[in-house]
PDB file of C-alpha atoms in Angstrom:
ATOM      1  CA  MET A 819      14.370   3.910  16.916  1.00 42.00           C
ATOM      2  CA  TYR A 820      11.636   5.396  19.076  1.00 41.00           C
ATOM      3  CA  THR A 821      13.235   6.172  22.426  1.00 41.00           C
ATOM      4  CA  THR A 822      10.605   8.557  23.773  1.00 46.00           C
ATOM      5  CA  PRO A 823       7.185   6.856  23.765  1.00 47.00           C
ATOM      6  CA  ALA A 824       5.339  10.098  24.474  1.00 51.00           C
ATOM      7  CA  ASP A 825       6.608  11.598  21.213  1.00 64.00           C
ATOM      8  CA  ARG A 826       4.673  10.300  18.214  1.00 77.00           C
ATOM      9  CA  SER A 827       5.588  13.080  15.783  1.00 80.00           C
ATOM     10  CA  ASP A 828       7.141  10.554  13.376  1.00 89.00           C
ATOM     11  CA  LEU A 829       3.839   8.676  13.374  1.00 93.00           C
ATOM     12  CA  ARG A 830       1.780  11.586  12.093  1.00 90.00           C
ATOM     13  CA  ALA A 831       1.382  12.406   8.420  1.00 91.00           C
ATOM     14  CA  ASP A 832       3.803  15.003   7.098  1.00 93.00           C
ATOM     15  CA  CYS A 833       2.429  15.675   3.617  1.00 92.00           C
ATOM     16  CA  GLY A 834       5.163  18.194   2.876  1.00 93.00           C
ATOM     17  CA  ASN A 835       7.737  15.387   2.914  1.00 95.00           C
ATOM     18  CA  CYS A 836       5.622  12.851   1.043  1.00 96.00           C
ATOM     19  CA  PHE A 837       5.062  12.418  -2.680  1.00 96.00           C
ATOM     20  CA  ALA A 838       1.273  12.194  -2.277  1.00 95.00           C
ATOM     21  CA  LEU A 839       1.431   8.417  -2.057  1.00 96.00           C
ATOM     22  CA  CYS A 840      -2.078   8.080  -0.608  1.00 95.00           C
ATOM     23  CA  CYS A 841      -3.398  10.093  -3.577  1.00 95.00           C
ATOM     24  CA  VAL A 842      -1.863   7.671  -6.058  1.00 95.00           C
ATOM     25  CA  ALA A 843      -1.207   4.248  -4.546  1.00 94.00           C
ATOM     26  CA  LEU A 844      -4.646   3.651  -3.050  1.00 93.00           C
ATOM     27  CA  PRO A 845      -7.865   2.911  -4.982  1.00 93.00           C
ATOM     28  CA  PHE A 846     -11.292   4.297  -4.189  1.00 91.00           C
ATOM     29  CA  GLY A 847     -14.777   3.939  -5.626  1.00 91.00           C
ATOM     30  CA  ARG A 848     -17.539   6.418  -6.289  1.00 92.00           C
ATOM     31  CA  SER A 849     -19.565   6.614  -3.081  1.00 91.00           C
ATOM     32  CA  ALA A 850     -20.586   8.957  -0.291  1.00 88.00           C
ATOM     33  CA  ASP A 851     -16.865   9.218   0.501  1.00 88.00           C
ATOM     34  CA  PHE A 852     -15.497   9.793  -2.991  1.00 93.00           C
ATOM     35  CA  ALA A 853     -17.003  11.595  -5.956  1.00 91.00           C
ATOM     36  CA  VAL A 854     -15.278   9.439  -8.587  1.00 92.00           C
ATOM     37  CA  ASP A 855     -13.682   6.037  -9.156  1.00 94.00           C
ATOM     38  CA  LYS A 856      -9.894   5.729  -9.039  1.00 93.00           C
ATOM     39  CA  ASP A 857      -7.685   2.688  -9.609  1.00 95.00           C
ATOM     40  CA  ALA A 858      -4.677   1.843  -7.457  1.00 94.00           C
ATOM     41  CA  GLY A 859      -1.512   3.405  -8.886  1.00 93.00           C
ATOM     42  CA  THR A 860      -3.442   6.101 -10.750  1.00 94.00           C
ATOM     43  CA  PRO A 861      -3.024   9.713  -9.582  1.00 94.00           C
ATOM     44  CA  CYS A 862      -6.159  11.371  -8.254  1.00 95.00           C
ATOM     45  CA  ARG A 863      -7.521  13.922 -10.709  1.00 93.00           C
ATOM     46  CA  ASN A 864      -7.121  16.607  -8.041  1.00 94.00           C
ATOM     47  CA  LEU A 865      -3.383  16.010  -7.612  1.00 94.00           C
ATOM     48  CA  GLN A 866      -1.155  18.875  -8.757  1.00 94.00           C
ATOM     49  CA  ASP A 867       2.372  18.769 -10.189  1.00 93.00           C
ATOM     50  CA  ASP A 868       3.811  19.788  -6.809  1.00 94.00           C
ATOM     51  CA  PHE A 869       2.260  16.698  -5.157  1.00 94.00           C
ATOM     52  CA  ARG A 870      -0.359  18.805  -3.386  1.00 94.00           C
ATOM     53  CA  CYS A 871      -4.124  18.480  -3.527  1.00 94.00           C
ATOM     54  CA  GLY A 872      -5.802  21.153  -5.622  1.00 92.00           C
ATOM     55  CA  ILE A 873      -8.987  21.087  -3.516  1.00 91.00           C
ATOM     56  CA  HIS A 874      -7.491  20.367  -0.095  1.00 88.00           C
ATOM     57  CA  THR A 875      -9.544  23.039   1.692  1.00 87.00           C
ATOM     58  CA  ARG A 876     -12.726  22.019  -0.149  1.00 90.00           C
ATOM     59  CA  LEU A 877     -12.551  18.236  -0.069  1.00 90.00           C
ATOM     60  CA  ARG A 878     -15.842  17.736   1.769  1.00 87.00           C
ATOM     61  CA  SER A 879     -17.826  20.176  -0.331  1.00 89.00           C
ATOM     62  CA  ARG A 880     -16.407  18.666  -3.520  1.00 91.00           C
ATOM     63  CA  GLY A 881     -17.458  15.129  -2.585  1.00 92.00           C
ATOM     64  CA  PHE A 882     -14.231  13.724  -1.120  1.00 92.00           C
ATOM     65  CA  PRO A 883     -14.858  13.408   2.651  1.00 89.00           C
ATOM     66  CA  GLY A 884     -13.044  10.065   2.585  1.00 89.00           C
ATOM     67  CA  CYS A 885      -9.785  11.906   2.036  1.00 92.00           C
ATOM     68  CA  THR A 886     -10.301  13.970   5.185  1.00 87.00           C
ATOM     69  CA  VAL A 887     -10.533  10.926   7.457  1.00 86.00           C
ATOM     70  CA  TYR A 888      -7.458   9.110   6.134  1.00 90.00           C
ATOM     71  CA  ASP A 889      -4.126   9.103   7.940  1.00 92.00           C
ATOM     72  CA  CYS A 890      -0.988   7.182   7.002  1.00 95.00           C
ATOM     73  CA  PHE A 891       0.579   7.329  10.497  1.00 95.00           C
ATOM     74  CA  GLY A 892       3.699   8.837   8.963  1.00 96.00           C
ATOM     75  CA  ALA A 893       4.232   6.030   6.449  1.00 97.00           C
ATOM     76  CA  GLY A 894       4.113   8.451   3.522  1.00 97.00           C
ATOM     77  CA  GLN A 895       7.175  10.415   4.512  1.00 97.00           C
ATOM     78  CA  LYS A 896       9.008   7.247   5.622  1.00 97.00           C
ATOM     79  CA  VAL A 897       8.539   5.598   2.231  1.00 98.00           C
ATOM     80  CA  SER A 898       9.257   8.817   0.323  1.00 97.00           C
ATOM     81  CA  GLN A 899      12.319  10.037   2.183  1.00 97.00           C
ATOM     82  CA  VAL A 900      13.816   6.909   3.779  1.00 97.00           C
ATOM     83  CA  THR A 901      12.832   3.778   1.857  1.00 97.00           C
ATOM     84  CA  PHE A 902      13.260   5.441  -1.547  1.00 97.00           C
ATOM     85  CA  GLY A 903      15.771   8.107  -0.558  1.00 96.00           C
ATOM     86  CA  GLY A 904      13.763  11.121  -1.679  1.00 96.00           C
ATOM     87  CA  GLN A 905      13.229  10.041  -5.293  1.00 96.00           C
ATOM     88  CA  ASP A 906       9.605  10.551  -6.279  1.00 95.00           C
ATOM     89  CA  TRP A 907       7.461   8.203  -8.352  1.00 95.00           C
ATOM     90  CA  ARG A 908       7.336  10.581 -11.324  1.00 93.00           C
ATOM     91  CA  SER A 909      11.071  11.064 -11.856  1.00 92.00           C
ATOM     92  CA  GLY A 910      11.984   7.497 -10.972  1.00 90.00           C
ATOM     93  CA  GLY A 911      10.093   5.872 -13.823  1.00 90.00           C
ATOM     94  CA  PRO A 912       7.139   3.432 -13.968  1.00 92.00           C
ATOM     95  CA  GLU A 913       8.853   0.493 -12.246  1.00 94.00           C
ATOM     96  CA  HIS A 914      10.126   2.740  -9.443  1.00 95.00           C
ATOM     97  CA  GLY A 915       6.598   4.087  -8.992  1.00 94.00           C
ATOM     98  CA  ARG A 916       5.043   0.624  -8.875  1.00 95.00           C
ATOM     99  CA  ARG A 917       7.500  -0.415  -6.173  1.00 96.00           C
ATOM    100  CA  MET A 918       6.669   2.679  -4.121  1.00 97.00           C
ATOM    101  CA  PHE A 919       2.959   2.009  -4.429  1.00 97.00           C
ATOM    102  CA  ASP A 920       3.420  -1.632  -3.368  1.00 96.00           C
ATOM    103  CA  VAL A 921       5.541  -0.710  -0.364  1.00 97.00           C
ATOM    104  CA  PHE A 922       3.406   2.155   0.942  1.00 97.00           C
ATOM    105  CA  PRO A 923       0.445   0.045   2.259  1.00 96.00           C
ATOM    106  CA  VAL A 924       2.886  -2.331   3.967  1.00 97.00           C
ATOM    107  CA  VAL A 925       4.707   0.454   5.802  1.00 98.00           C
ATOM    108  CA  ARG A 926       1.381   2.065   6.656  1.00 97.00           C
ATOM    109  CA  GLN A 927       0.335  -1.127   8.470  1.00 97.00           C
ATOM    110  CA  LEU A 928       3.628  -1.224  10.342  1.00 98.00           C
ATOM    111  CA  HIS A 929       3.351   2.431  11.340  1.00 97.00           C
ATOM    112  CA  GLU A 930      -0.138   1.858  12.683  1.00 96.00           C
ATOM    113  CA  LEU A 931       1.295  -0.901  14.876  1.00 97.00           C
ATOM    114  CA  LEU A 932       4.048   1.496  15.992  1.00 97.00           C
ATOM    115  CA  TRP A 933       1.326   3.962  17.015  1.00 96.00           C
ATOM    116  CA  TYR A 934      -0.386   1.402  19.245  1.00 97.00           C
ATOM    117  CA  LEU A 935       2.858   0.075  20.731  1.00 97.00           C
ATOM    118  CA  THR A 936       4.108   3.575  21.463  1.00 96.00           C
ATOM    119  CA  GLU A 937       0.850   4.460  23.181  1.00 96.00           C
ATOM    120  CA  ALA A 938       0.929   1.258  25.236  1.00 97.00           C
ATOM    121  CA  LEU A 939       4.327   2.320  26.578  1.00 97.00           C
ATOM    122  CA  THR A 940       2.794   5.544  27.922  1.00 95.00           C
ATOM    123  CA  LEU A 941       0.201   3.665  30.003  1.00 96.00           C
ATOM    124  CA  PRO A 942       1.434   3.175  33.600  1.00 96.00           C
ATOM    125  CA  ALA A 943      -0.922   0.256  34.226  1.00 96.00           C
ATOM    126  CA  ALA A 944       0.773  -1.664  31.412  1.00 97.00           C
ATOM    127  CA  ARG A 945       4.153  -1.513  33.140  1.00 97.00           C
ATOM    128  CA  PRO A 946       4.307  -5.319  33.603  1.00 97.00           C
ATOM    129  CA  VAL A 947       4.560  -5.711  29.822  1.00 98.00           C
ATOM    130  CA  HIS A 948       6.567  -2.561  29.030  1.00 97.00           C
ATOM    131  CA  ALA A 949       9.768  -4.518  28.375  1.00 98.00           C
ATOM    132  CA  ASP A 950       8.002  -6.791  25.899  1.00 98.00           C
ATOM    133  CA  LEU A 951       6.279  -3.811  24.295  1.00 98.00           C
ATOM    134  CA  ARG A 952       9.563  -1.997  23.826  1.00 97.00           C
ATOM    135  CA  ARG A 953      11.179  -5.044  22.222  1.00 97.00           C
ATOM    136  CA  MET A 954       8.221  -5.370  19.864  1.00 98.00           C
ATOM    137  CA  LEU A 955       8.400  -1.664  19.083  1.00 97.00           C
ATOM    138  CA  GLU A 956      12.055  -1.975  18.110  1.00 97.00           C
ATOM    139  CA  THR A 957      11.353  -5.070  16.011  1.00 97.00           C
ATOM    140  CA  THR A 958       8.538  -3.288  14.183  1.00 97.00           C
ATOM    141  CA  GLU A 959      10.690  -0.236  13.526  1.00 96.00           C
ATOM    142  CA  ARG A 960      13.425  -2.450  12.068  1.00 97.00           C
ATOM    143  CA  LEU A 961      10.872  -3.953   9.703  1.00 98.00           C
ATOM    144  CA  THR A 962       9.991  -0.484   8.381  1.00 97.00           C
ATOM    145  CA  LEU A 963      13.657   0.067   7.496  1.00 97.00           C
ATOM    146  CA  ARG A 964      13.956  -2.923   5.201  1.00 97.00           C
ATOM    147  CA  THR A 965      14.730  -2.534   1.513  1.00 97.00           C
ATOM    148  CA  PRO A 966      11.919  -1.883  -0.982  1.00 97.00           C
ATOM    149  CA  ARG A 967      12.161  -5.469  -2.242  1.00 96.00           C
ATOM    150  CA  GLU A 968      12.003  -6.913   1.279  1.00 97.00           C
ATOM    151  CA  LEU A 969       9.058  -4.713   2.216  1.00 97.00           C
ATOM    152  CA  GLY A 970       7.211  -5.628  -0.966  1.00 94.00           C
ATOM    153  CA  GLU A 971       7.487  -9.296  -0.029  1.00 95.00           C
ATOM    154  CA  LEU A 972       6.682  -8.862   3.667  1.00 97.00           C
ATOM    155  CA  ASP A 973       3.573 -10.553   5.081  1.00 96.00           C
ATOM    156  CA  VAL A 974       2.565  -8.259   7.946  1.00 97.00           C
ATOM    157  CA  GLY A 975      -0.154 -10.623   9.212  1.00 96.00           C
ATOM    158  CA  PRO A 976       1.971 -12.879  11.472  1.00 97.00           C
ATOM    159  CA  HIS A 977       3.748  -9.890  12.979  1.00 98.00           C
ATOM    160  CA  ARG A 978       0.426  -8.159  13.593  1.00 97.00           C
ATOM    161  CA  GLN A 979      -0.749 -11.227  15.512  1.00 97.00           C
ATOM    162  CA  GLU A 980       2.320 -11.073  17.773  1.00 97.00           C
ATOM    163  CA  VAL A 981       1.698  -7.396  18.437  1.00 98.00           C
ATOM    164  CA  ASN A 982      -1.982  -8.040  19.120  1.00 97.00           C
ATOM    165  CA  VAL A 983      -1.163 -10.476  21.925  1.00 97.00           C
ATOM    166  CA  LEU A 984       0.683  -7.684  23.747  1.00 98.00           C
ATOM    167  CA  LEU A 985      -2.009  -5.111  23.024  1.00 98.00           C
ATOM    168  CA  LEU A 986      -4.692  -7.419  24.414  1.00 96.00           C
ATOM    169  CA  ARG A 987      -2.684  -7.881  27.592  1.00 97.00           C
ATOM    170  CA  THR A 988      -2.192  -4.108  27.774  1.00 97.00           C
ATOM    171  CA  SER A 989      -5.941  -3.597  27.478  1.00 96.00           C
ATOM    172  CA  GLU A 990      -6.667  -6.027  30.296  1.00 94.00           C
ATOM    173  CA  LEU A 991      -4.166  -4.355  32.588  1.00 95.00           C
ATOM    174  CA  VAL A 992      -5.342  -0.815  31.868  1.00 94.00           C
ATOM    175  CA  ARG A 993      -9.056  -1.515  32.151  1.00 93.00           C
ATOM    176  CA  SER A 994      -8.610  -3.552  35.326  1.00 91.00           C
ATOM    177  CA  ALA A 995      -6.618  -0.729  36.919  1.00 90.00           C
ATOM    178  CA  THR A 996      -9.613   1.610  36.668  1.00 81.00           C
ATOM    179  CA  GLY A 997     -11.514  -0.485  39.192  1.00 76.00           C
ATOM    180  CA  ARG A 998     -14.431  -0.482  36.768  1.00 69.00           C
ATOM    181  CA  ARG A 999     -13.567  -2.987  34.104  1.00 67.00           C
ATOM    182  CA  GLY A1000     -16.472  -2.499  31.732  1.00 67.00           C
ATOM    183  CA  ARG A1001     -18.509  -5.017  29.831  1.00 73.00           C
ATOM    184  CA  SER A1002     -16.892  -6.586  26.789  1.00 86.00           C
ATOM    185  CA  ARG A1003     -18.483  -5.443  23.546  1.00 91.00           C
ATOM    186  CA  ARG A1004     -15.635  -6.629  21.410  1.00 93.00           C
ATOM    187  CA  GLY A1005     -16.692  -6.818  17.783  1.00 95.00           C
ATOM    188  CA  ALA A1006     -20.298  -5.992  18.711  1.00 96.00           C
ATOM    189  CA  ASP A1007     -22.734  -4.830  16.045  1.00 97.00           C
ATOM    190  CA  LEU A1008     -23.816  -1.471  17.434  1.00 97.00           C
ATOM    191  CA  VAL A1009     -24.613   0.180  14.108  1.00 97.00           C
ATOM    192  CA  GLY A1010     -27.085   2.988  14.777  1.00 97.00           C
ATOM    193  CA  ALA A1011     -27.300   2.001  18.452  1.00 97.00           C
ATOM    194  CA  ARG A1012     -28.970   4.396  20.868  1.00 98.00           C
ATOM    195  CA  LEU A1013     -26.270   4.820  23.474  1.00 97.00           C
ATOM    196  CA  LYS A1014     -26.979   8.378  24.561  1.00 98.00           C
ATOM    197  CA  GLY A1015     -25.517   8.872  28.035  1.00 97.00           C
ATOM    198  CA  ALA A1016     -24.418   5.223  28.198  1.00 96.00           C
ATOM    199  CA  ASP A1017     -21.908   4.158  30.834  1.00 94.00           C
ATOM    200  CA  LEU A1018     -19.151   2.566  28.762  1.00 95.00           C
ATOM    201  CA  ARG A1019     -16.297   3.373  31.092  1.00 94.00           C
ATOM    202  CA  GLY A1020     -13.534   0.781  30.859  1.00 94.00           C
ATOM    203  CA  ALA A1021     -15.427  -1.121  28.163  1.00 94.00           C
ATOM    204  CA  ASP A1022     -13.761  -3.392  25.638  1.00 95.00           C
ATOM    205  CA  LEU A1023     -14.948  -1.967  22.311  1.00 97.00           C
ATOM    206  CA  ARG A1024     -12.229  -3.501  20.161  1.00 96.00           C
ATOM    207  CA  GLY A1025     -13.520  -3.775  16.608  1.00 97.00           C
ATOM    208  CA  ALA A1026     -17.059  -2.753  17.588  1.00 97.00           C
ATOM    209  CA  LEU A1027     -19.261  -1.442  14.785  1.00 97.00           C
ATOM    210  CA  LEU A1028     -20.461   1.917  16.056  1.00 98.00           C
ATOM    211  CA  ILE A1029     -21.394   3.381  12.680  1.00 97.00           C
ATOM    212  CA  ALA A1030     -23.941   6.188  13.136  1.00 97.00           C
ATOM    213  CA  ALA A1031     -24.381   5.254  16.799  1.00 98.00           C
ATOM    214  CA  ASP A1032     -25.785   7.908  19.131  1.00 98.00           C
ATOM    215  CA  LEU A1033     -23.073   8.316  21.757  1.00 98.00           C
ATOM    216  CA  THR A1034     -24.017  11.832  22.830  1.00 98.00           C
ATOM    217  CA  GLY A1035     -23.026  12.351  26.434  1.00 98.00           C
ATOM    218  CA  ALA A1036     -21.724   8.792  26.733  1.00 98.00           C
ATOM    219  CA  ASP A1037     -18.994   7.956  29.241  1.00 97.00           C
ATOM    220  CA  LEU A1038     -16.177   6.310  27.301  1.00 96.00           C
ATOM    221  CA  ARG A1039     -13.421   7.009  29.776  1.00 95.00           C
ATOM    222  CA  ASP A1040     -10.670   4.387  29.840  1.00 94.00           C
ATOM    223  CA  ALA A1041     -12.357   2.365  27.080  1.00 95.00           C
ATOM    224  CA  ASP A1042     -10.356   0.296  24.600  1.00 96.00           C
ATOM    225  CA  LEU A1043     -11.333   1.573  21.141  1.00 97.00           C
ATOM    226  CA  ILE A1044      -8.812  -0.196  18.955  1.00 97.00           C
ATOM    227  CA  GLY A1045     -10.342  -0.823  15.551  1.00 96.00           C
ATOM    228  CA  ALA A1046     -13.787   0.472  16.555  1.00 97.00           C
ATOM    229  CA  ASP A1047     -15.687   1.812  13.549  1.00 97.00           C
ATOM    230  CA  LEU A1048     -16.839   5.312  14.517  1.00 97.00           C
ATOM    231  CA  ARG A1049     -17.972   6.494  11.096  1.00 94.00           C
ATOM    232  CA  ASP A1050     -20.711   9.071  11.558  1.00 95.00           C
ATOM    233  CA  ALA A1051     -21.017   8.199  15.259  1.00 97.00           C
ATOM    234  CA  ASP A1052     -22.267  11.161  17.301  1.00 97.00           C
ATOM    235  CA  LEU A1053     -19.746  11.943  20.053  1.00 98.00           C
ATOM    236  CA  THR A1054     -21.287  15.270  21.027  1.00 96.00           C
ATOM    237  CA  ASP A1055     -20.572  15.919  24.729  1.00 97.00           C
ATOM    238  CA  ALA A1056     -19.128  12.390  25.100  1.00 98.00           C
ATOM    239  CA  ASP A1057     -16.217  11.892  27.487  1.00 98.00           C
ATOM    240  CA  LEU A1058     -13.343   9.912  25.966  1.00 98.00           C
ATOM    241  CA  THR A1059     -10.792  10.990  28.574  1.00 95.00           C
ATOM    242  CA  GLY A1060      -8.288   8.193  29.008  1.00 94.00           C
ATOM    243  CA  ALA A1061      -9.734   6.174  26.131  1.00 96.00           C
ATOM    244  CA  PHE A1062      -6.837   4.323  24.550  1.00 97.00           C
ATOM    245  CA  PHE A1063      -5.806   2.890  21.187  1.00 97.00           C
ATOM    246  CA  LEU A1064      -7.923   5.627  19.610  1.00 96.00           C
ATOM    247  CA  THR A1065      -6.561   7.053  16.362  1.00 94.00           C
ATOM    248  CA  GLN A1066      -7.036  10.303  14.509  1.00 92.00           C
ATOM    249  CA  PRO A1067      -8.749   8.595  11.540  1.00 92.00           C
ATOM    250  CA  GLN A1068     -11.401   7.218  13.906  1.00 96.00           C
ATOM    251  CA  ILE A1069     -12.075  10.677  15.321  1.00 95.00           C
ATOM    252  CA  ASN A1070     -12.017  12.248  11.866  1.00 93.00           C
ATOM    253  CA  ALA A1071     -14.761   9.853  10.771  1.00 93.00           C
ATOM    254  CA  ALA A1072     -17.033  10.676  13.723  1.00 96.00           C
ATOM    255  CA  ARG A1073     -19.156  13.696  14.598  1.00 95.00           C
ATOM    256  CA  GLY A1074     -18.563  15.798  17.681  1.00 95.00           C
ATOM    257  CA  GLY A1075     -18.284  19.293  19.001  1.00 93.00           C
ATOM    258  CA  ALA A1076     -16.776  21.644  21.536  1.00 91.00           C
ATOM    259  CA  GLY A1077     -18.155  19.570  24.414  1.00 95.00           C
ATOM    260  CA  THR A1078     -16.489  16.337  23.278  1.00 97.00           C
ATOM    261  CA  ARG A1079     -13.611  15.459  25.593  1.00 97.00           C
ATOM    262  CA  LEU A1080     -10.753  13.651  23.865  1.00 97.00           C
ATOM    263  CA  PRO A1081      -7.466  12.094  24.968  1.00 94.00           C
ATOM    264  CA  ALA A1082      -4.396  14.220  24.270  1.00 91.00           C
ATOM    265  CA  SER A1083      -3.205  11.851  21.527  1.00 89.00           C
ATOM    266  CA  VAL A1084      -5.914  13.023  19.092  1.00 92.00           C
ATOM    267  CA  SER A1085      -7.356  16.399  18.097  1.00 91.00           C
ATOM    268  CA  PRO A1086     -10.852  17.604  17.153  1.00 93.00           C
ATOM    269  CA  PRO A1087     -11.078  17.598  13.349  1.00 90.00           C
ATOM    270  CA  GLY A1088     -11.786  20.833  11.550  1.00 84.00           C
ATOM    271  CA  HIS A1089     -15.162  19.699  10.249  1.00 82.00           C
ATOM    272  CA  TRP A1090     -16.651  19.303  13.737  1.00 86.00           C
ATOM    273  CA  THR A1091     -19.121  22.009  14.604  1.00 67.00           C
ATOM    274  CA  ALA A1092     -18.139  24.616  17.154  1.00 41.00           C
ATOM    275  CA  GLY A1093     -20.967  23.549  19.437  1.00 42.00           C
ATOM    276  CA  PRO A1094     -23.120  25.756  21.675  1.00 43.00           C
TER     277      PRO A1094
END
């Protein structure tokens, strides 16, 4: 169980304790993100015998930037070491492998919910719902510890809806506490939008499409960014201090630099430029 909400180490990918499940279980198609097609359950051609990527330090230059923005929220090591007790998909046989590949996306969804619930418990303004959040956190963690068969049959959708009710309430409480509850742009189509220097403090940007949006110098403090699509969005010199429900994959997919201010829960990705 997660007893210290500030510690999310178990919800970060630990590739050294995973059997490269994301490199095998998930499909991808030839595109700007991936240089080749790959079917679900088929090992990536770059995967080595030791479960490591043979081009890990050159993924972007070799046409695989999609790999650099993915994060399993710690589901890989949970499935590898806990659900399947450390037996990898190669030595366990085809049926064992298929079960691992079926379970991995389910646990990944649950771990993403754990990330949001754990963050919500760190937000003082959400204290009125902290008890409910903690109960939901414990329920979600118990789900991740089910047997492979149970996980393979689990429909995460209804549980996600229950979690979402609490996260919506958390968002309302946090944004109201700033004294500047921003305009709701929930689910807005802001693809390529010119938002340079925009005042988006306390805004509801849940699920907003911000693909390739110009957010240079924008004020995104205390904004709710859950599910916002930040692919190729320019966050140069933007201020995301206090922005919440922001994940590392979202930041990895965006552009930024040394002047981009981020919440402590995420880190600048290596491919960002150093800035002036």
